Structure formats: C-alpha cells, structure tokens
CSV table of C-alpha atoms in Angstrom, one decimal:
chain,number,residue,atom,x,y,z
U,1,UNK,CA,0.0,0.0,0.0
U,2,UNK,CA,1.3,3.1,-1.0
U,3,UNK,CA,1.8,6.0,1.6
U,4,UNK,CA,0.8,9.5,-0.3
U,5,UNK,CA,2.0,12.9,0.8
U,6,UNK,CA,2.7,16.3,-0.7
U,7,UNK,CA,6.3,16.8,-1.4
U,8,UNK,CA,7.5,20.6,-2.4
U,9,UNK,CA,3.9,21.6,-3.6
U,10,UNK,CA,3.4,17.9,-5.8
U,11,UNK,CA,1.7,14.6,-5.1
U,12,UNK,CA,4.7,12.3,-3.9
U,13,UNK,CA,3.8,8.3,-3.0
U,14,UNK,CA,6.3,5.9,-1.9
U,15,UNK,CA,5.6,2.2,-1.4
U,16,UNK,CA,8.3,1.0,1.0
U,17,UNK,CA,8.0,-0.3,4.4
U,18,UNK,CA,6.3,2.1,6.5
U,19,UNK,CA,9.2,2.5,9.1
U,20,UNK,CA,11.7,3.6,6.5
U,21,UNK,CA,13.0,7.1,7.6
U,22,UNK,CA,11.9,9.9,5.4
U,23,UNK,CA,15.1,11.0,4.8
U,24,UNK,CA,15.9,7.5,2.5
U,25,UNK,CA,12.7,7.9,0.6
U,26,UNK,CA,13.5,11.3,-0.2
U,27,UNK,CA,17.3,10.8,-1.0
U,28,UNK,CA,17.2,7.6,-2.3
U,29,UNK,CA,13.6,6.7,-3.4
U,30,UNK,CA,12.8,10.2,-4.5
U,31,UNK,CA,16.6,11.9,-5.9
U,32,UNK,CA,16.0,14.6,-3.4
U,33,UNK,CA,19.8,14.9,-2.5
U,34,UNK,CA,19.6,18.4,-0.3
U,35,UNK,CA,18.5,16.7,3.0
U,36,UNK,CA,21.9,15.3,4.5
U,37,UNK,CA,22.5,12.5,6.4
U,38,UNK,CA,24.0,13.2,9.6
U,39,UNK,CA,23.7,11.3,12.9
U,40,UNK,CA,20.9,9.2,12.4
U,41,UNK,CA,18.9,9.7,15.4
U,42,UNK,CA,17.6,12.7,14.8
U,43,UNK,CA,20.3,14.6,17.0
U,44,UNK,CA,22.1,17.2,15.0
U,45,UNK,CA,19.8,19.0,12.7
U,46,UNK,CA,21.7,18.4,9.3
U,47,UNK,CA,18.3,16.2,8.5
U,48,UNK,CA,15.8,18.9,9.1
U,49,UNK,CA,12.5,19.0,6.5
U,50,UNK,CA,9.2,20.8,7.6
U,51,UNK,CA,6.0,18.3,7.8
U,52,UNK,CA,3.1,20.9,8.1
U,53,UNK,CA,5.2,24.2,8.4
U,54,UNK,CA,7.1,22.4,11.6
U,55,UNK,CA,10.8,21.6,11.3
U,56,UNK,CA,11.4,18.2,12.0
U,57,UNK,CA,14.2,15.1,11.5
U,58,UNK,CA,13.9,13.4,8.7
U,59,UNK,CA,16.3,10.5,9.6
U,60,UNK,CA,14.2,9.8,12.7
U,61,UNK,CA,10.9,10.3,10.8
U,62,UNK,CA,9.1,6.6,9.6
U,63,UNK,CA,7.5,7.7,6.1
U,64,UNK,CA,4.5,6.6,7.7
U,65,UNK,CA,4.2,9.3,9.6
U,66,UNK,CA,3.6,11.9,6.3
U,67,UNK,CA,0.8,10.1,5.1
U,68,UNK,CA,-1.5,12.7,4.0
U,69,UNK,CA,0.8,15.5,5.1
U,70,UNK,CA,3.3,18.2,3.3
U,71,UNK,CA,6.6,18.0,3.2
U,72,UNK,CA,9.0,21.1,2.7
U,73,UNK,CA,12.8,20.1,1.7
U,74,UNK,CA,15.4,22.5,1.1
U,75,UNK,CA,14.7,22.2,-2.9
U,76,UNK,CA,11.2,23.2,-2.3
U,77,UNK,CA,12.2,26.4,-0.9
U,78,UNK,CA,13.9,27.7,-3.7
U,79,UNK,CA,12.2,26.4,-6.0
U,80,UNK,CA,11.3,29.9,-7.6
U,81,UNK,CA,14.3,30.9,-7.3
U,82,UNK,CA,16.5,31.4,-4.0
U,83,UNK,CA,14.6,32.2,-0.8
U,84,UNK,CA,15.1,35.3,0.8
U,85,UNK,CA,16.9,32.9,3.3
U,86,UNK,CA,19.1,31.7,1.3
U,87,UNK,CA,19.9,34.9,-0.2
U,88,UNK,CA,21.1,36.2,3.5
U,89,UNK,CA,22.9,33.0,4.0
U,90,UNK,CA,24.8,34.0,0.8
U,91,UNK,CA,25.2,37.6,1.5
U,92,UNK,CA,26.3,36.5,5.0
U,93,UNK,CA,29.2,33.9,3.7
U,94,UNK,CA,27.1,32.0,6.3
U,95,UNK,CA,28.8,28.0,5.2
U,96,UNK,CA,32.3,27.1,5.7
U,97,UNK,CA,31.7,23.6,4.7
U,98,UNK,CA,28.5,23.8,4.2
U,99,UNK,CA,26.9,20.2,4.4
U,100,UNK,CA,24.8,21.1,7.7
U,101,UNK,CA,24.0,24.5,5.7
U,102,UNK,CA,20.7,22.8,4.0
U,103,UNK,CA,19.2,21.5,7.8
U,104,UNK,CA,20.2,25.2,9.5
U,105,UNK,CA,18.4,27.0,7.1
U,106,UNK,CA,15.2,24.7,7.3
U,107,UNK,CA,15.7,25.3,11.2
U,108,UNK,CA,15.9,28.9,10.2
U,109,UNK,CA,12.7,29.1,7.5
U,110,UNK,CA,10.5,27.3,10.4
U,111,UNK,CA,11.8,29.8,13.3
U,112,UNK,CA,11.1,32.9,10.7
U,113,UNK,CA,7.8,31.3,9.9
U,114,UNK,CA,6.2,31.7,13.3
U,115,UNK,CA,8.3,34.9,14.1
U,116,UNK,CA,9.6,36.9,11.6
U,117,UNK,CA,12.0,39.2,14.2
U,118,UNK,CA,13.5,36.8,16.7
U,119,UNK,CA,16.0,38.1,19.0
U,120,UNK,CA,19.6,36.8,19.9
U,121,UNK,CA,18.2,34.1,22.5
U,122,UNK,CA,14.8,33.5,20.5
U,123,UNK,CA,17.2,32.6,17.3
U,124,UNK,CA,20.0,30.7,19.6
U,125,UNK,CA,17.0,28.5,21.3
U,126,UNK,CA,15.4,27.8,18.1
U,127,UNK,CA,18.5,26.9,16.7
U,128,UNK,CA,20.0,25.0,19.6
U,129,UNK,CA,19.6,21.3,17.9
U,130,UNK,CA,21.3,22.3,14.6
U,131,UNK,CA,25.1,21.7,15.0
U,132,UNK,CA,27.8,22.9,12.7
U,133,UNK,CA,31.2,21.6,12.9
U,134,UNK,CA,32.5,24.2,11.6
U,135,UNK,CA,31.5,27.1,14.1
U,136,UNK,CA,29.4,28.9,12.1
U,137,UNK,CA,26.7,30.0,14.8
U,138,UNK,CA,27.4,33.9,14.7
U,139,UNK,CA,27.0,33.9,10.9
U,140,UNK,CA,24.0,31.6,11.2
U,141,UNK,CA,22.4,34.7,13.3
U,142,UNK,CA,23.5,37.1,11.3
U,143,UNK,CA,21.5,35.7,8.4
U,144,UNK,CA,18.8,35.3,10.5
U,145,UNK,CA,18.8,38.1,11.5
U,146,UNK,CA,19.0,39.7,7.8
C-alpha cells in the first residue's frame, strides 16, 4: 500500500515499508539529495524538512508518519528561485563547509515562519539542535537576523 503525501507543492507516493525514515525515501527513493544525512537519530539537525510548516528530523521520521501531510525540503524552498533565506545566507558567507547549511536554514525558514523578528536568544534557542562543525553560529544569526 502506497503511503501518499505532498512533497514541495506535488503529489509524492512511496511504497516502502512504513518505518523507512523519510530521509531514505527522499534521498534515495525520491533523488532529493539536499537533505543530509547526519547522525541518524535525529540529534544534529543536518536532516531537518518541515511536515506541516514544523521543522522536523527526517532521519528519525518513519515515512508513515507523512501520510496525507506536506513535506518542505530545502529544494522546495527555492524552487522559484532562492529564498530570501538563502539569499542572506549568501550575502552572509554564512557556510564554511556547508553540508549542515541545507538543515540550518530549514531550522531557520520554520523559526522565521512563526516569528519573523526573533531576538539573539529566541534565534539561539530555536536553533540549539542544529550543529555545525564548523562554528558557524554567529553567521547563522546574522543571516537570520538579515
């Protein structure tokens, strides 16, 4: 039985066992390669999709769980073109490496959502379960912030 959801704005079904994290159906089943793979228990952010507007872990997510639901990856966000986001995170030279870049700025698109002028602590709380390796938390705010 096929589980259907709503992937970036289109239908999307996937037929695999229920349990399978979203994160494989959407890099493996699907060719969405923008979610990362990180820790695998949901831990350090680098997975994080929206499901409903709400950021969440994809690697810890069964599929089963979307049934019925949207689902917002980082190629959905820009997919007119880049996100005001992601133009901040440019104009920021936010990344060093960038590979937990796609699951900060998801964490950052669902804190903006809900308040579009966070402060310092309202940014650094939101954005406490993303980690970069890389140290990049005081250009991650000043994008943000932007």
């Amino acid at each position: 039985m096929a589980i259907e959801f709503t992937l970036n704005g289109r239908p999307a079904s996937t037929a695999l066992d229920p349990q399978t994290p979203l994160l494989w159906v959407l890099r493996d089943e699907l060719g969405l390669n923008g979610t990362k793979f990180g820790c695998g228990k949901g831990l350090c952010g680098v997975c994080t999709v929206h499901l409903d507007g709400a950021a969440v872990r994809a690697c810890a997510l069964p599929v089963a769980l979307v049934a019925g639901k949207s689902v917002l990856t980082i190629e959905g966000l820009g997919a007119e073109g880049l996100h005001p986001l992601q133009q901040a995170w440019i104009a920021e030279n936010t990344p060093q490496c960038g590979y937990c870049q796609p699951g900060q700025i998801m964490a950052a698109a669902a804190l903006l959502a809900t308040n579009p002028q966070p402060n310092d602590a309202e940014i650094d709380a939101a954005m406490s379960g993303n980690l970069c390796r890389c140290g990049t938390y005081p250009r991650i705010r000043r994008a943000i912030q932007r």
